[in-house]
Amino acid sequence: MPTAYAFGRMIRFFSRTQSSYKGVLGVDVGSRATTIAAAHNGRLSTTVLSPFGTGEGAPQVLQQGKLDEVIQWLPLHVSADVVRDAIWQKSLFPGSLPLNCEALAIEQAVIRQILRLGMQQALNRWPNMPASFDPILVTGAPLTQTASPGQSLLMLLDGLQPVGVTILMLDQFI
C-alpha cells in the first residue's frame, strides 16, 4: 500500500471520529514528496506533491515559485545565491544535517514555502472541503524531529496558516 494512501485512510478515520464541523488535515513532509490529506465526515481528498520535498524535491520549490518567496521566511539576511546553492546542495545530499544557524534557517524557510505552496494547491483542488481543520496531524522528519516543538509549530503556522483554533499533533512514528 503506498504511504500516501495509508496516510489518507488514517486521516479519513480521524474525520469519522470527530463530531466537529471542521475537517481533519494531515501533512506529511518528506525528502522527495509532500502529502496533504484532508477529510470531512469520512470524505477524503488527498494531494501528493511530488517531487516536492525538503531533500531531493527541494529544487521544485524554486520552479514553483520565486526564490524571493523562500527568502522572505528567513529570520536573517542571506544572499539569494547562498540560498539557491543550499537548496541544490540539499537535493544532492538529502540526508545531510544543517551545520549552522544559516543552513537551519534556509531549510526551515524551504519547509514553510513547501507547506504554503502545498496548501494553496490542495485547497484549489478541493473546492468543497471546509477551510478550517481540527485536528491537524503532522508527520515527516523535517517537522517532527526539530530541536524543539516550538520550531515545528512556527513552521506549521507560517506555512499552513490555519484558520481558527485547532489542535496540532506531531507524530514522529508514522
Tab-separated table of N, CA and C in Angstrom:
chain	number	residue	atom	x	y	z
A	1	MET	N	0.851	-1.168	0.000
A	1	MET	CA	0.000	0.000	0.000
A	1	MET	C	0.901	1.237	0.000
A	2	PRO	N	0.711	2.156	-0.918
A	2	PRO	CA	1.521	3.382	-0.927
A	2	PRO	C	1.326	4.185	0.362
A	3	THR	N	2.376	4.856	0.759
A	3	THR	CA	2.353	5.621	2.006
A	3	THR	C	1.246	6.672	1.998
A	4	ALA	N	1.108	7.391	0.898
A	4	ALA	CA	0.087	8.448	0.822
A	4	ALA	C	-1.315	7.866	0.972
A	5	TYR	N	-1.551	6.685	0.421
A	5	TYR	CA	-2.857	6.044	0.529
A	5	TYR	C	-3.156	5.669	1.984
A	6	ALA	N	-2.168	5.063	2.637
A	6	ALA	CA	-2.344	4.679	4.039
A	6	ALA	C	-2.528	5.906	4.922
A	7	PHE	N	-1.760	6.944	4.662
A	7	PHE	CA	-1.872	8.187	5.425
A	7	PHE	C	-3.270	8.785	5.240
A	8	GLY	N	-3.763	8.796	4.016
A	8	GLY	CA	-5.102	9.307	3.734
A	8	GLY	C	-6.192	8.513	4.447
A	9	ARG	N	-6.043	7.204	4.488
A	9	ARG	CA	-7.030	6.374	5.193
A	9	ARG	C	-7.068	6.697	6.680
A	10	MET	N	-5.895	6.958	7.252
A	10	MET	CA	-5.835	7.308	8.665
A	10	MET	C	-6.538	8.656	8.915
A	11	ILE	N	-6.320	9.621	8.042
A	11	ILE	CA	-6.968	10.927	8.176
A	11	ILE	C	-8.482	10.777	8.028
A	12	ARG	N	-8.918	9.948	7.084
A	12	ARG	CA	-10.355	9.707	6.905
A	12	ARG	C	-10.952	9.074	8.159
A	13	PHE	N	-10.231	8.122	8.767
A	13	PHE	CA	-10.696	7.505	10.009
A	13	PHE	C	-10.860	8.554	11.110
A	14	PHE	N	-9.869	9.436	11.259
A	14	PHE	CA	-9.972	10.505	12.260
A	14	PHE	C	-11.183	11.387	12.000
A	15	SER	N	-11.472	11.662	10.733
A	15	SER	CA	-12.615	12.536	10.431
A	15	SER	C	-13.933	11.884	10.830
A	16	ARG	N	-13.989	10.572	10.774
A	16	ARG	CA	-15.212	9.867	11.174
A	16	ARG	C	-15.404	9.866	12.685
A	17	THR	N	-14.316	10.012	13.431
A	17	THR	CA	-14.414	10.013	14.889
A	17	THR	C	-14.655	11.408	15.446
A	18	GLN	N	-14.522	12.432	14.635
A	18	GLN	CA	-14.711	13.813	15.082
A	18	GLN	C	-16.165	14.212	14.954
A	19	SER	N	-16.666	14.914	15.936
A	19	SER	CA	-18.043	15.411	15.876
A	19	SER	C	-18.045	16.897	15.544
A	20	SER	N	-16.984	17.350	14.936
A	20	SER	CA	-16.816	18.762	14.643
A	20	SER	C	-17.282	19.085	13.227
A	21	TYR	N	-17.631	20.326	13.016
A	21	TYR	CA	-17.972	20.778	11.666
A	21	TYR	C	-16.707	21.016	10.845
A	22	LYS	N	-15.572	21.007	11.511
A	22	LYS	CA	-14.301	21.197	10.835
A	22	LYS	C	-13.822	19.878	10.256
A	23	GLY	N	-12.921	19.976	9.293
A	23	GLY	CA	-12.309	18.794	8.721
A	23	GLY	C	-11.048	18.423	9.486
A	24	VAL	N	-10.466	17.306	9.118
A	24	VAL	CA	-9.203	16.848	9.680
A	24	VAL	C	-8.159	16.970	8.580
A	25	LEU	N	-6.999	17.532	8.920
A	25	LEU	CA	-5.935	17.733	7.947
A	25	LEU	C	-4.724	16.916	8.351
A	26	GLY	N	-4.100	16.293	7.384
A	26	GLY	CA	-2.856	15.562	7.603
A	26	GLY	C	-1.795	16.079	6.657
A	27	VAL	N	-0.602	16.290	7.185
A	27	VAL	CA	0.519	16.786	6.388
A	27	VAL	C	1.713	15.882	6.634
A	28	ASP	N	2.280	15.358	5.557
A	28	ASP	CA	3.469	14.510	5.634
A	28	ASP	C	4.522	15.103	4.711
A	29	VAL	N	5.555	15.696	5.308
A	29	VAL	CA	6.630	16.308	4.534
A	29	VAL	C	7.813	15.356	4.542
A	30	GLY	N	8.236	14.959	3.350
A	30	GLY	CA	9.367	14.058	3.233
A	30	GLY	C	10.463	14.661	2.391
A	31	SER	N	11.452	13.868	2.089
A	31	SER	CA	12.586	14.325	1.302
A	31	SER	C	12.221	14.508	-0.164
A	32	ARG	N	11.425	13.612	-0.700
A	32	ARG	CA	11.097	13.642	-2.115
A	32	ARG	C	9.696	14.175	-2.406
A	33	ALA	N	8.769	13.977	-1.492
A	33	ALA	CA	7.379	14.358	-1.754
A	33	ALA	C	6.706	14.850	-0.479
A	34	THR	N	5.613	15.568	-0.681
A	34	THR	CA	4.781	16.050	0.410
A	34	THR	C	3.361	15.582	0.150
A	35	THR	N	2.739	15.027	1.174
A	35	THR	CA	1.351	14.571	1.063
A	35	THR	C	0.489	15.436	1.964
A	36	ILE	N	-0.595	15.938	1.402
A	36	ILE	CA	-1.573	16.691	2.173
A	36	ILE	C	-2.916	15.986	1.995
A	37	ALA	N	-3.473	15.537	3.106
A	37	ALA	CA	-4.746	14.818	3.080
A	37	ALA	C	-5.734	15.547	3.973
A	38	ALA	N	-6.939	15.711	3.487
A	38	ALA	CA	-7.999	16.338	4.270
A	38	ALA	C	-9.243	15.471	4.177
A	39	ALA	N	-9.965	15.385	5.281
A	39	ALA	CA	-11.192	14.605	5.298
A	39	ALA	C	-12.223	15.322	6.156
A	40	HIS	N	-13.458	15.179	5.727
A	40	HIS	CA	-14.583	15.760	6.458
A	40	HIS	C	-15.730	14.767	6.384
A	41	ASN	N	-16.183	14.306	7.546
A	41	ASN	CA	-17.270	13.322	7.627
A	41	ASN	C	-16.988	12.088	6.766
A	42	GLY	N	-15.736	11.633	6.749
A	42	GLY	CA	-15.382	10.434	6.008
A	42	GLY	C	-15.080	10.650	4.543
A	43	ARG	N	-15.240	11.849	4.042
A	43	ARG	CA	-14.934	12.165	2.640
A	43	ARG	C	-13.493	12.632	2.557
A	44	LEU	N	-12.651	11.901	1.841
A	44	LEU	CA	-11.212	12.133	1.805
A	44	LEU	C	-10.777	12.786	0.507
A	45	SER	N	-9.870	13.738	0.629
A	45	SER	CA	-9.189	14.341	-0.518
A	45	SER	C	-7.700	14.315	-0.219
A	46	THR	N	-6.940	13.734	-1.115
A	46	THR	CA	-5.503	13.608	-0.915
A	46	THR	C	-4.769	14.238	-2.087
A	47	THR	N	-3.717	14.971	-1.772
A	47	THR	CA	-2.853	15.560	-2.781
A	47	THR	C	-1.424	15.152	-2.473
A	48	VAL	N	-0.772	14.533	-3.452
A	48	VAL	CA	0.633	14.175	-3.319
A	48	VAL	C	1.412	15.108	-4.223
A	49	LEU	N	2.267	15.889	-3.629
A	49	LEU	CA	3.084	16.841	-4.368
A	49	LEU	C	4.465	16.230	-4.546
A	50	SER	N	4.704	15.704	-5.738
A	50	SER	CA	5.963	15.018	-5.995
A	50	SER	C	6.536	15.496	-7.313
A	51	PRO	N	7.795	15.776	-7.416
A	51	PRO	CA	8.794	15.884	-6.360
A	51	PRO	C	8.696	17.242	-5.694
A	52	PHE	N	8.378	17.259	-4.448
A	52	PHE	CA	8.150	18.498	-3.717
A	52	PHE	C	8.461	18.241	-2.261
A	53	GLY	N	9.744	18.106	-1.935
A	53	GLY	CA	10.137	17.773	-0.583
A	53	GLY	C	11.313	18.597	-0.115
A	54	THR	N	11.859	18.219	1.020
A	54	THR	CA	12.939	19.004	1.617
A	54	THR	C	14.318	18.532	1.188
A	55	GLY	N	14.410	17.413	0.500
A	55	GLY	CA	15.696	16.896	0.047
A	55	GLY	C	15.762	16.894	-1.466
A	56	GLU	N	15.517	15.726	-2.031
A	56	GLU	CA	15.569	15.577	-3.480
A	56	GLU	C	14.539	16.455	-4.189
A	57	GLY	N	13.457	16.769	-3.526
A	57	GLY	CA	12.409	17.587	-4.125
A	57	GLY	C	12.547	19.076	-3.860
A	58	ALA	N	13.605	19.501	-3.174
A	58	ALA	CA	13.761	20.917	-2.818
A	58	ALA	C	13.860	21.854	-4.025
A	59	PRO	N	14.555	21.478	-5.108
A	59	PRO	CA	14.608	22.401	-6.254
A	59	PRO	C	13.242	22.687	-6.879
A	60	GLN	N	12.281	21.803	-6.661
A	60	GLN	CA	10.931	22.042	-7.180
A	60	GLN	C	10.324	23.301	-6.573
A	61	VAL	N	10.726	23.630	-5.353
A	61	VAL	CA	10.245	24.845	-4.697
A	61	VAL	C	10.661	26.067	-5.515
A	62	LEU	N	11.865	26.023	-6.074
A	62	LEU	CA	12.341	27.139	-6.896
A	62	LEU	C	11.586	27.207	-8.214
A	63	GLN	N	11.184	26.058	-8.751
A	63	GLN	CA	10.457	26.047	-10.018
A	63	GLN	C	9.006	26.475	-9.846
A	64	GLN	N	8.402	26.176	-8.698
A	64	GLN	CA	7.005	26.539	-8.443
A	64	GLN	C	6.827	28.002	-8.067
A	65	GLY	N	7.841	28.572	-7.495
A	65	GLY	CA	7.736	29.958	-7.055
A	65	GLY	C	9.048	30.677	-7.285
A	66	LYS	N	9.136	31.827	-6.708
A	66	LYS	CA	10.340	32.623	-6.844
A	66	LYS	C	11.232	32.407	-5.642
A	67	LEU	N	12.514	32.606	-5.856
A	67	LEU	CA	13.473	32.473	-4.771
A	67	LEU	C	13.165	33.481	-3.666
A	68	ASP	N	12.649	34.644	-4.041
A	68	ASP	CA	12.286	35.660	-3.044
A	68	ASP	C	11.226	35.159	-2.071
A	69	GLU	N	10.357	34.240	-2.524
A	69	GLU	CA	9.321	33.703	-1.653
A	69	GLU	C	9.920	32.802	-0.570
A	70	VAL	N	11.048	32.175	-0.858
A	70	VAL	CA	11.755	31.396	0.162
A	70	VAL	C	12.514	32.341	1.083
A	71	ILE	N	13.159	33.336	0.501
A	71	ILE	CA	13.973	34.270	1.274
A	71	ILE	C	13.121	35.058	2.272
A	72	GLN	N	11.863	35.315	1.947
A	72	GLN	CA	11.000	36.080	2.856
A	72	GLN	C	10.828	35.395	4.208
A	73	TRP	N	11.007	34.082	4.273
A	73	TRP	CA	10.836	33.343	5.518
A	73	TRP	C	12.092	33.335	6.376
A	74	LEU	N	13.200	33.841	5.860
A	74	LEU	CA	14.457	33.803	6.614
A	74	LEU	C	14.483	34.868	7.706
A	75	PRO	N	14.890	34.508	8.925
A	75	PRO	CA	14.955	35.482	10.014
A	75	PRO	C	16.257	36.289	10.009
A	76	LEU	N	17.159	35.967	9.090
A	76	LEU	CA	18.425	36.682	8.990
A	76	LEU	C	18.744	36.930	7.522
A	77	HIS	N	19.647	37.858	7.269
A	77	HIS	CA	19.973	38.197	5.878
A	77	HIS	C	20.929	37.159	5.295
A	78	VAL	N	20.486	36.533	4.206
A	78	VAL	CA	21.293	35.572	3.469
A	78	VAL	C	21.118	35.914	1.995
A	79	SER	N	22.214	35.942	1.259
A	79	SER	CA	22.123	36.309	-0.152
A	79	SER	C	21.362	35.238	-0.936
A	80	ALA	N	20.773	35.657	-2.028
A	80	ALA	CA	19.988	34.754	-2.868
A	80	ALA	C	20.848	33.622	-3.420
A	81	ASP	N	22.089	33.913	-3.755
A	81	ASP	CA	22.978	32.870	-4.274
A	81	ASP	C	23.246	31.789	-3.229
A	82	VAL	N	23.432	32.181	-1.981
A	82	VAL	CA	23.681	31.211	-0.912
A	82	VAL	C	22.439	30.345	-0.699
A	83	VAL	N	21.266	30.942	-0.740
A	83	VAL	CA	20.023	30.184	-0.555
A	83	VAL	C	19.834	29.198	-1.700
A	84	ARG	N	20.032	29.652	-2.925
A	84	ARG	CA	19.885	28.779	-4.090
A	84	ARG	C	20.881	27.617	-4.015
A	85	ASP	N	22.131	27.919	-3.680
A	85	ASP	CA	23.142	26.867	-3.576
A	85	ASP	C	22.806	25.870	-2.468
A	86	ALA	N	22.297	26.356	-1.361
A	86	ALA	CA	21.938	25.468	-0.246
A	86	ALA	C	20.797	24.539	-0.640
A	87	ILE	N	19.841	25.047	-1.388
A	87	ILE	CA	18.718	24.217	-1.830
A	87	ILE	C	19.202	23.126	-2.775
A	88	TRP	N	20.042	23.481	-3.720
A	88	TRP	CA	20.570	22.476	-4.649
A	88	TRP	C	21.473	21.478	-3.930
A	89	GLN	N	22.263	21.945	-2.977
A	89	GLN	CA	23.138	21.063	-2.206
A	89	GLN	C	22.308	20.051	-1.417
A	90	LYS	N	21.207	20.512	-0.847
A	90	LYS	CA	20.328	19.619	-0.080
A	90	LYS	C	19.704	18.567	-0.996
A	91	SER	N	19.423	18.932	-2.240
A	91	SER	CA	18.849	17.957	-3.170
A	91	SER	C	19.858	16.873	-3.536
A	92	LEU	N	21.135	17.205	-3.534
A	92	LEU	CA	22.173	16.219	-3.845
A	92	LEU	C	22.480	15.311	-2.659
A	93	PHE	N	22.370	15.860	-1.453
A	93	PHE	CA	22.658	15.121	-0.221
A	93	PHE	C	21.486	15.282	0.745
A	94	PRO	N	20.352	14.610	0.465
A	94	PRO	CA	19.143	14.832	1.260
A	94	PRO	C	19.260	14.431	2.724
A	95	GLY	N	20.172	13.550	3.054
A	95	GLY	CA	20.321	13.126	4.442
A	95	GLY	C	21.224	14.022	5.263
A	96	SER	N	21.757	15.058	4.642
A	96	SER	CA	22.669	15.940	5.376
A	96	SER	C	21.907	16.785	6.395
A	97	LEU	N	22.606	17.108	7.463
A	97	LEU	CA	22.025	17.927	8.521
A	97	LEU	C	22.577	19.346	8.434
A	98	PRO	N	21.783	20.341	8.797
A	98	PRO	CA	22.295	21.715	8.795
A	98	PRO	C	23.412	21.867	9.830
A	99	LEU	N	24.505	22.496	9.418
A	99	LEU	CA	25.670	22.607	10.298
A	99	LEU	C	25.751	23.914	11.055
A	100	ASN	N	24.965	24.915	10.636
A	100	ASN	CA	24.997	26.205	11.330
A	100	ASN	C	23.605	26.818	11.296
A	101	CYS	N	23.463	27.955	11.955
A	101	CYS	CA	22.153	28.615	12.046
A	101	CYS	C	21.639	29.032	10.675
A	102	GLU	N	22.533	29.460	9.803
A	102	GLU	CA	22.136	29.887	8.465
A	102	GLU	C	21.544	28.724	7.667
A	103	ALA	N	22.206	27.574	7.704
A	103	ALA	CA	21.714	26.403	6.980
A	103	ALA	C	20.376	25.928	7.550
A	104	LEU	N	20.233	25.971	8.875
A	104	LEU	CA	18.971	25.588	9.506
A	104	LEU	C	17.851	26.549	9.099
A	105	ALA	N	18.143	27.833	9.088
A	105	ALA	CA	17.136	28.826	8.698
A	105	ALA	C	16.699	28.620	7.252
A	106	ILE	N	17.632	28.297	6.372
A	106	ILE	CA	17.292	28.056	4.960
A	106	ILE	C	16.415	26.819	4.834
A	107	GLU	N	16.786	25.750	5.536
A	107	GLU	CA	15.989	24.529	5.476
A	107	GLU	C	14.574	24.759	5.995
A	108	GLN	N	14.447	25.505	7.081
A	108	GLN	CA	13.121	25.783	7.619
A	108	GLN	C	12.330	26.733	6.721
A	109	ALA	N	13.000	27.622	6.034
A	109	ALA	CA	12.318	28.501	5.074
A	109	ALA	C	11.765	27.685	3.906
A	110	VAL	N	12.530	26.707	3.457
A	110	VAL	CA	12.060	25.827	2.378
A	110	VAL	C	10.834	25.048	2.842
A	111	ILE	N	10.846	24.553	4.072
A	111	ILE	CA	9.690	23.822	4.607
A	111	ILE	C	8.461	24.720	4.658
A	112	ARG	N	8.633	25.948	5.117
A	112	ARG	CA	7.498	26.888	5.154
A	112	ARG	C	6.929	27.109	3.754
A	113	GLN	N	7.804	27.266	2.783
A	113	GLN	CA	7.354	27.504	1.419
A	113	GLN	C	6.669	26.267	0.836
A	114	ILE	N	7.192	25.080	1.140
A	114	ILE	CA	6.551	23.840	0.684
A	114	ILE	C	5.145	23.745	1.258
A	115	LEU	N	4.997	24.020	2.545
A	115	LEU	CA	3.677	23.965	3.175
A	115	LEU	C	2.733	24.994	2.563
A	116	ARG	N	3.223	26.196	2.333
A	116	ARG	CA	2.390	27.247	1.765
A	116	ARG	C	1.923	26.896	0.354
A	117	LEU	N	2.861	26.491	-0.501
A	117	LEU	CA	2.502	26.129	-1.871
A	117	LEU	C	1.623	24.877	-1.896
A	118	GLY	N	1.925	23.923	-1.020
A	118	GLY	CA	1.126	22.706	-0.969
A	118	GLY	C	-0.310	22.966	-0.557
A	119	MET	N	-0.507	23.807	0.444
A	119	MET	CA	-1.877	24.126	0.867
A	119	MET	C	-2.628	24.899	-0.209
A	120	GLN	N	-1.940	25.796	-0.901
A	120	GLN	CA	-2.594	26.529	-1.992
A	120	GLN	C	-3.083	25.563	-3.065
A	121	GLN	N	-2.221	24.634	-3.472
A	121	GLN	CA	-2.606	23.671	-4.499
A	121	GLN	C	-3.721	22.755	-4.008
A	122	ALA	N	-3.606	22.296	-2.768
A	122	ALA	CA	-4.608	21.380	-2.235
A	122	ALA	C	-5.975	22.049	-2.130
A	123	LEU	N	-6.023	23.261	-1.606
A	123	LEU	CA	-7.320	23.937	-1.463
A	123	LEU	C	-7.937	24.269	-2.817
A	124	ASN	N	-7.113	24.518	-3.829
A	124	ASN	CA	-7.634	24.736	-5.177
A	124	ASN	C	-8.253	23.461	-5.745
A	125	ARG	N	-7.703	22.312	-5.366
A	125	ARG	CA	-8.216	21.027	-5.862
A	125	ARG	C	-9.434	20.551	-5.085
A	126	TRP	N	-9.629	21.066	-3.879
A	126	TRP	CA	-10.717	20.619	-3.010
A	126	TRP	C	-11.706	21.756	-2.773
A	127	PRO	N	-12.511	22.122	-3.735
A	127	PRO	CA	-13.401	23.269	-3.549
A	127	PRO	C	-14.487	23.050	-2.494
A	128	ASN	N	-14.852	21.820	-2.199
A	128	ASN	CA	-15.933	21.553	-1.244
A	128	ASN	C	-15.448	21.236	0.160
A	129	MET	N	-14.130	21.281	0.389
A	129	MET	CA	-13.584	20.971	1.709
A	129	MET	C	-13.665	22.217	2.590
A	130	PRO	N	-13.988	22.057	3.868
A	130	PRO	CA	-14.024	23.234	4.761
A	130	PRO	C	-12.630	23.851	4.895
A	131	ALA	N	-12.591	25.153	5.145
A	131	ALA	CA	-11.311	25.873	5.218
A	131	ALA	C	-10.631	25.728	6.570
A	132	SER	N	-11.347	25.268	7.584
A	132	SER	CA	-10.741	25.122	8.905
A	132	SER	C	-10.652	23.636	9.253
A	133	PHE	N	-9.589	23.305	9.966
A	133	PHE	CA	-9.324	21.907	10.293
A	133	PHE	C	-9.027	21.769	11.781
A	134	ASP	N	-9.509	20.660	12.355
A	134	ASP	CA	-9.236	20.355	13.751
A	134	ASP	C	-9.443	18.861	13.954
A	135	PRO	N	-8.425	18.120	14.188
A	135	PRO	CA	-7.028	18.467	14.397
A	135	PRO	C	-6.245	18.494	13.086
A	136	ILE	N	-4.995	18.906	13.202
A	136	ILE	CA	-4.043	18.831	12.098
A	136	ILE	C	-2.956	17.856	12.547
A	137	LEU	N	-2.836	16.739	11.821
A	137	LEU	CA	-1.852	15.719	12.138
A	137	LEU	C	-0.648	15.901	11.220
A	138	VAL	N	0.529	16.004	11.814
A	138	VAL	CA	1.744	16.298	11.061
A	138	VAL	C	2.748	15.187	11.275
A	139	THR	N	3.371	14.751	10.183
A	139	THR	CA	4.416	13.748	10.267
A	139	THR	C	5.502	14.082	9.255
A	140	GLY	N	6.588	13.394	9.352
A	140	GLY	CA	7.738	13.645	8.488
A	140	GLY	C	8.879	14.217	9.304
A	141	ALA	N	10.060	13.678	9.117
A	141	ALA	CA	11.222	14.062	9.918
A	141	ALA	C	11.521	15.557	9.909
A	142	PRO	N	11.390	16.266	8.784
A	142	PRO	CA	11.712	17.697	8.825
A	142	PRO	C	10.857	18.496	9.811
A	143	LEU	N	9.664	18.001	10.121
A	143	LEU	CA	8.789	18.721	11.049
A	143	LEU	C	8.727	18.100	12.437
A	144	THR	N	8.945	16.824	12.550
A	144	THR	CA	8.780	16.173	13.844
A	144	THR	C	10.085	15.971	14.602
A	145	GLN	N	11.203	16.131	13.933
A	145	GLN	CA	12.483	15.910	14.587
A	145	GLN	C	13.299	17.191	14.652
A	146	THR	N	12.643	18.274	14.981
A	146	THR	CA	13.326	19.558	15.144
A	146	THR	C	13.905	19.641	16.557
A	147	ALA	N	14.677	20.696	16.785
A	147	ALA	CA	15.304	20.871	18.100
A	147	ALA	C	14.264	21.087	19.196
A	148	SER	N	13.130	21.687	18.839
A	148	SER	CA	12.074	21.912	19.822
A	148	SER	C	10.715	21.888	19.127
A	149	PRO	N	9.671	21.521	19.846
A	149	PRO	CA	8.328	21.564	19.246
A	149	PRO	C	7.948	22.975	18.800
A	150	GLY	N	8.519	23.996	19.439
A	150	GLY	CA	8.233	25.373	19.047
A	150	GLY	C	8.660	25.678	17.625
A	151	GLN	N	9.798	25.121	17.206
A	151	GLN	CA	10.234	25.322	15.822
A	151	GLN	C	9.242	24.694	14.854
A	152	SER	N	8.773	23.502	15.175
A	152	SER	CA	7.769	22.845	14.332
A	152	SER	C	6.496	23.667	14.270
A	153	LEU	N	6.065	24.151	15.422
A	153	LEU	CA	4.842	24.943	15.493
A	153	LEU	C	4.943	26.189	14.624
A	154	LEU	N	6.050	26.904	14.715
A	154	LEU	CA	6.208	28.115	13.918
A	154	LEU	C	6.203	27.822	12.428
A	155	MET	N	6.872	26.744	12.011
A	155	MET	CA	6.861	26.385	10.588
A	155	MET	C	5.453	26.041	10.125
A	156	LEU	N	4.705	25.305	10.956
A	156	LEU	CA	3.343	24.920	10.590
A	156	LEU	C	2.413	26.127	10.518
A	157	LEU	N	2.504	27.005	11.501
A	157	LEU	CA	1.644	28.193	11.497
A	157	LEU	C	1.948	29.082	10.297
A	158	ASP	N	3.231	29.269	10.004
A	158	ASP	CA	3.605	30.103	8.855
A	158	ASP	C	3.194	29.462	7.539
A	159	GLY	N	3.464	28.176	7.388
A	159	GLY	CA	3.211	27.511	6.113
A	159	GLY	C	1.754	27.185	5.865
A	160	LEU	N	1.076	26.632	6.857
A	160	LEU	CA	-0.322	26.225	6.679
A	160	LEU	C	-1.302	27.365	6.891
A	161	GLN	N	-0.982	28.271	7.781
A	161	GLN	CA	-1.842	29.386	8.157
A	161	GLN	C	-3.258	28.899	8.471
A	162	PRO	N	-3.372	28.062	9.523
A	162	PRO	CA	-4.682	27.518	9.867
A	162	PRO	C	-5.653	28.610	10.326
A	163	VAL	N	-6.940	28.338	10.127
A	163	VAL	CA	-7.994	29.278	10.472
A	163	VAL	C	-8.616	28.846	11.795
A	164	GLY	N	-8.778	29.786	12.710
A	164	GLY	CA	-9.441	29.489	13.975
A	164	GLY	C	-8.546	28.768	14.959
A	165	VAL	N	-9.180	28.120	15.910
A	165	VAL	CA	-8.469	27.392	16.953
A	165	VAL	C	-8.409	25.928	16.533
A	166	THR	N	-7.240	25.331	16.645
A	166	THR	CA	-7.081	23.940	16.238
A	166	THR	C	-6.038	23.254	17.106
A	167	ILE	N	-6.034	21.965	17.047
A	167	ILE	CA	-5.036	21.149	17.732
A	167	ILE	C	-4.039	20.674	16.678
A	168	LEU	N	-2.760	20.856	16.964
A	168	LEU	CA	-1.702	20.356	16.089
A	168	LEU	C	-1.056	19.153	16.770
A	169	MET	N	-0.983	18.043	16.065
A	169	MET	CA	-0.381	16.828	16.619
A	169	MET	C	0.824	16.446	15.775
A	170	LEU	N	1.974	16.316	16.406
A	170	LEU	CA	3.186	15.875	15.743
A	170	LEU	C	3.355	14.382	16.006
A	171	ASP	N	3.464	13.598	14.960
A	171	ASP	CA	3.649	12.161	15.113
A	171	ASP	C	4.925	11.754	14.414
A	172	GLN	N	5.957	11.444	15.173
A	172	GLN	CA	7.232	11.092	14.582
A	172	GLN	C	7.342	9.610	14.276
A	173	PHE	N	6.292	8.851	14.506
A	173	PHE	CA	6.367	7.411	14.306
A	173	PHE	C	5.560	6.917	13.108
A	174	ILE	N	4.937	7.785	12.363
A	174	ILE	CA	4.187	7.356	11.179
A	174	ILE	C	5.151	7.181	10.037
